[in-house]
mmCIF file of C-alpha atoms in Angstrom:
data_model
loop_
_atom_site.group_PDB
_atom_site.id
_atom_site.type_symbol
_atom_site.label_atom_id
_atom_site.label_comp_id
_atom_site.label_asym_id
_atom_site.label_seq_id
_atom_site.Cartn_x
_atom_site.Cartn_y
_atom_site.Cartn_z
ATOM 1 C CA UNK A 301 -10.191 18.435 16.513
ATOM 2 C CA UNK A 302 -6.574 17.494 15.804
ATOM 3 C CA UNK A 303 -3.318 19.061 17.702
ATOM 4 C CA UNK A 304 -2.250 21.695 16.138
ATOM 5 C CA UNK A 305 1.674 22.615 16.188
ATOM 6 C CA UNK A 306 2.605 25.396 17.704
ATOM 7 C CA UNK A 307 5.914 27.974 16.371
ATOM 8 C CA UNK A 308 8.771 25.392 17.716
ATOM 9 C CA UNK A 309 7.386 22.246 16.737
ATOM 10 C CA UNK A 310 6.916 23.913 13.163
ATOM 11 C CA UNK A 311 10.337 24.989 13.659
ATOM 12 C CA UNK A 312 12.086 21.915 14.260
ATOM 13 C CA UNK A 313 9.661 19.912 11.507
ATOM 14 C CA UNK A 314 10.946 22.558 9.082
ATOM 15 C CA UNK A 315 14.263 22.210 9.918
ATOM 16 C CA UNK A 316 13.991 18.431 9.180
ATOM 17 C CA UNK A 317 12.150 18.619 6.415
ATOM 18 C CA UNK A 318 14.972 20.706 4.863
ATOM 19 C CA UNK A 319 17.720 18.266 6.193
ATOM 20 C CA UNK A 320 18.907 15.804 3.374
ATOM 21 C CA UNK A 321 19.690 13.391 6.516
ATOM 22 C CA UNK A 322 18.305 12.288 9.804
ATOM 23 C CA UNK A 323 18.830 14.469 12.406
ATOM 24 C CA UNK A 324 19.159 13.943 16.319
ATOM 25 C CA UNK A 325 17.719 15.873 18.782
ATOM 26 C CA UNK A 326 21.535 17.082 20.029
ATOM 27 C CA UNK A 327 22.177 18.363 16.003
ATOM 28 C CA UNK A 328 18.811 19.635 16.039
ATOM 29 C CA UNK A 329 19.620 21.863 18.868
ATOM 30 C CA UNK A 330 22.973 23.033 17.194
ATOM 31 C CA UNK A 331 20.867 24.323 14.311
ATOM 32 C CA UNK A 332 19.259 27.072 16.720
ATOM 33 C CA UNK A 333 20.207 28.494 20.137
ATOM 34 C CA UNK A 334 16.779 29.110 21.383
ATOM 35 C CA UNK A 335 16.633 25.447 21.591
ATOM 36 C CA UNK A 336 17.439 23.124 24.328
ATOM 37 C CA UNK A 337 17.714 19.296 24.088
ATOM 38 C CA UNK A 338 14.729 18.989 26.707
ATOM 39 C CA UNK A 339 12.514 21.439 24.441
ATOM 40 C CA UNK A 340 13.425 19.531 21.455
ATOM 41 C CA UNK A 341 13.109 16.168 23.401
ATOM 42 C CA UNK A 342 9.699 17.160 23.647
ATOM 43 C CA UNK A 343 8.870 18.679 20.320
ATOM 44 C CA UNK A 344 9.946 15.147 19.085
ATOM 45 C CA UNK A 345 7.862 12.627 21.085
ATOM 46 C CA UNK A 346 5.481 15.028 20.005
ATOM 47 C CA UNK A 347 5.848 14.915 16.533
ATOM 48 C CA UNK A 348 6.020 11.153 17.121
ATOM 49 C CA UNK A 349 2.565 10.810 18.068
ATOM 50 C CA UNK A 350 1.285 12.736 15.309
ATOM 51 C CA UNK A 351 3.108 10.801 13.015
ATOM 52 C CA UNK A 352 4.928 13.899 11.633
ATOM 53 C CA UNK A 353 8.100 12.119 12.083
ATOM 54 C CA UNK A 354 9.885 8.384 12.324
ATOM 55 C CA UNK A 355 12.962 7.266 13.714
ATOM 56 C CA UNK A 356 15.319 6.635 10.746
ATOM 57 C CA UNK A 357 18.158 5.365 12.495
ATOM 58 C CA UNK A 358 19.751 4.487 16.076
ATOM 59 C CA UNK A 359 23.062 6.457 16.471
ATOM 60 C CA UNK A 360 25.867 6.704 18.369
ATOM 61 C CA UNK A 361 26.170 10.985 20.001
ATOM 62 C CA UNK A 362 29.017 11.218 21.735
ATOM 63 C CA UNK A 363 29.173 8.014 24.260
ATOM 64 C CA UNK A 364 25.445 7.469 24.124
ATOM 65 C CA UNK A 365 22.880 5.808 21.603
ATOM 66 C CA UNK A 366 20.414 8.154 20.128
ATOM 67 C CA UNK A 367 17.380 8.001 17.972
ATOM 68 C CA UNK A 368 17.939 10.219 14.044
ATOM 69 C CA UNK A 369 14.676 11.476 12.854
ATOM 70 C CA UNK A 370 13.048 12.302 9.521
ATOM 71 C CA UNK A 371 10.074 13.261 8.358
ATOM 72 C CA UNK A 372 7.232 11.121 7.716
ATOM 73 C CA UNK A 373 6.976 10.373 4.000
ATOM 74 C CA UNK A 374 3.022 11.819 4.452
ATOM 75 C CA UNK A 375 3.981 14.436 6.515
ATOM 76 C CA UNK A 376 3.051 17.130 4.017
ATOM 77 C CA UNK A 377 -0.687 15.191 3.632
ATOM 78 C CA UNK A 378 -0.880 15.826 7.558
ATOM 79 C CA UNK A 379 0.473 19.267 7.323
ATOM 80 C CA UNK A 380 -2.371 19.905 4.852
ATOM 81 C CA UNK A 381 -5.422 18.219 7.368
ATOM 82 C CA UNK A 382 -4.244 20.274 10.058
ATOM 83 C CA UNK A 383 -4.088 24.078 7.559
ATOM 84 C CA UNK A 384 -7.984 22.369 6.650
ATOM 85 C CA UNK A 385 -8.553 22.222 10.239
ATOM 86 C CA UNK A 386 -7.585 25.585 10.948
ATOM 87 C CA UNK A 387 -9.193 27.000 7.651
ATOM 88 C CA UNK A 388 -12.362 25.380 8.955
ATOM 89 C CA UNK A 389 -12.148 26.798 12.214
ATOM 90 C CA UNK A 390 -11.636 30.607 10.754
ATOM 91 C CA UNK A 391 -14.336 30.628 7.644
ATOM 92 C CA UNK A 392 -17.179 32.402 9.658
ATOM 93 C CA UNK A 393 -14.392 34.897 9.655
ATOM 94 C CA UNK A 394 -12.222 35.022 6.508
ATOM 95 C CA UNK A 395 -13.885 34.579 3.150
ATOM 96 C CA UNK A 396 -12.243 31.905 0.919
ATOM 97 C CA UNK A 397 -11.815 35.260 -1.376
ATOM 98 C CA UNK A 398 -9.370 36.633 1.297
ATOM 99 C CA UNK A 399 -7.668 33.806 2.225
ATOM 100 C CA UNK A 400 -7.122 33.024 -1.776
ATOM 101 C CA UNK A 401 -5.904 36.633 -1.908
ATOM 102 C CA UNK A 402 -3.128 36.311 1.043
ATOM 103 C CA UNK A 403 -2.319 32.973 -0.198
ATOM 104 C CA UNK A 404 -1.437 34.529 -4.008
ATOM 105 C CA UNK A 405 0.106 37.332 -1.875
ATOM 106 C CA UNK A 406 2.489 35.110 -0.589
ATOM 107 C CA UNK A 407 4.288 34.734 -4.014
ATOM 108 C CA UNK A 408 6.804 37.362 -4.817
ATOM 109 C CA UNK A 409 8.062 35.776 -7.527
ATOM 110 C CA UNK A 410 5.895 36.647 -11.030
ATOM 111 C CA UNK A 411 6.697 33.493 -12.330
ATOM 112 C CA UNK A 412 5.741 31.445 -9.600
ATOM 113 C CA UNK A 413 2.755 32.952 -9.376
ATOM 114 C CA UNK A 414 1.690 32.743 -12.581
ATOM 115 C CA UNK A 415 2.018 28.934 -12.791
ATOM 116 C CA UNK A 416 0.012 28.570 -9.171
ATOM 117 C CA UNK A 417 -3.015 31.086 -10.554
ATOM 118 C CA UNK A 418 -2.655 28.472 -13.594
ATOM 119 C CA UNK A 419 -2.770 25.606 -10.994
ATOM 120 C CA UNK A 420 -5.853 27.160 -9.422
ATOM 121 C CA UNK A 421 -7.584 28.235 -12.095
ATOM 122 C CA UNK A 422 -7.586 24.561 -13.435
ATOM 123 C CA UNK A 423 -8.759 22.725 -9.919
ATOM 124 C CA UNK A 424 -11.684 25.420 -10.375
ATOM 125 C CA UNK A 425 -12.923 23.941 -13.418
ATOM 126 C CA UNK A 426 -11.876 20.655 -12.193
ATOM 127 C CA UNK A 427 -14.512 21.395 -9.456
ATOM 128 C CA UNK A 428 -16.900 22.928 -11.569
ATOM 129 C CA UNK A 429 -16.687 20.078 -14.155
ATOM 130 C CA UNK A 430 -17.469 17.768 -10.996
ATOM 131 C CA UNK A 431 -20.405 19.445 -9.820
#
C-alpha cells in the first residue's frame, strides 16, 4: 500500500500547487501560522520521497542557501493513485453509487456540474463501448 498524506502534507502540497513560483520552506511557513519550519522541513523531505515535489531552485533566505520547491509535473497522476488507493480500501463500505453521489455533491456550481455529469456520462459509455 502506498503512504498516504495526512491534513498538513495536503496542506502545504496545496499551497504549492497554487503558488505560480517555487516556494521555500521559510515562505511556506509565512503562508500559515500553525506551521513551523521543522514541521514543514519534514512535510517536504516527505513529499520528496513520494515524488510529490522537486527542488526547482537553490536560493539565497536571509544569509543561508535554501532549496525552492514545486510540484512535480505528475503530481496530480500520484494524487489520483493514492484517492484509488483509498477508494479501494473503503468499497466493501461505500458503494461506487454513493461515492459518485458525494463526488457530484461537491459541485455547487450548476454549470460546473453539468459539464462533469457530461464528462461522466461519456467515460460510461466509453467503458461500456470497451467491454
Amino acid at each position: 500500500m502506498k503512504q498516504q498524506l495526512k491534513t498538513k502534507e495536503y496542506e502545504v502540497l496545496q499551497i504549492l500547487l497554487k503558488s505560480d513560483v517555487p516556494m521555500t520552506a521559510s515562505e511556506l511557513v509565512k503562508t500559515d501560522k500553525r506551521f513551523t519550519v521543522n514541521i514543514v522541513q519534514a512535510i517536504l523531505r516527505k513529499l520528496l520521497a513520494m515524488k510529490l515535489i522537486e527542488v526547482a531552485d537553490i536560493v539565497y533566505s536571509r544569509n543561508v542557501l535554501s532549496r525552492a520547491y514545486l510540484p512535480a509535473k505528475n503530481a496530480s497522476e500520484i494524487i489520483q493513485e493514492l484517492f484509488s488507493e483509498d477508494v479501494k480500501q473503503f468499497q466493501k463500505l461505500i458503494s461506487k453509487k454513493s461515492l459518485l453521489s458525494a463526488l457530484l455533491d461537491l459541485g455547487s456550481d450548476s454549470e460546473y456540474s453539468e459539464k462533469e455529469i457530461e464528462i461522466l456520462e461519456k467515460y460510461i459509455q466509453d467503458t461500456k463501448n470497451k467491454r
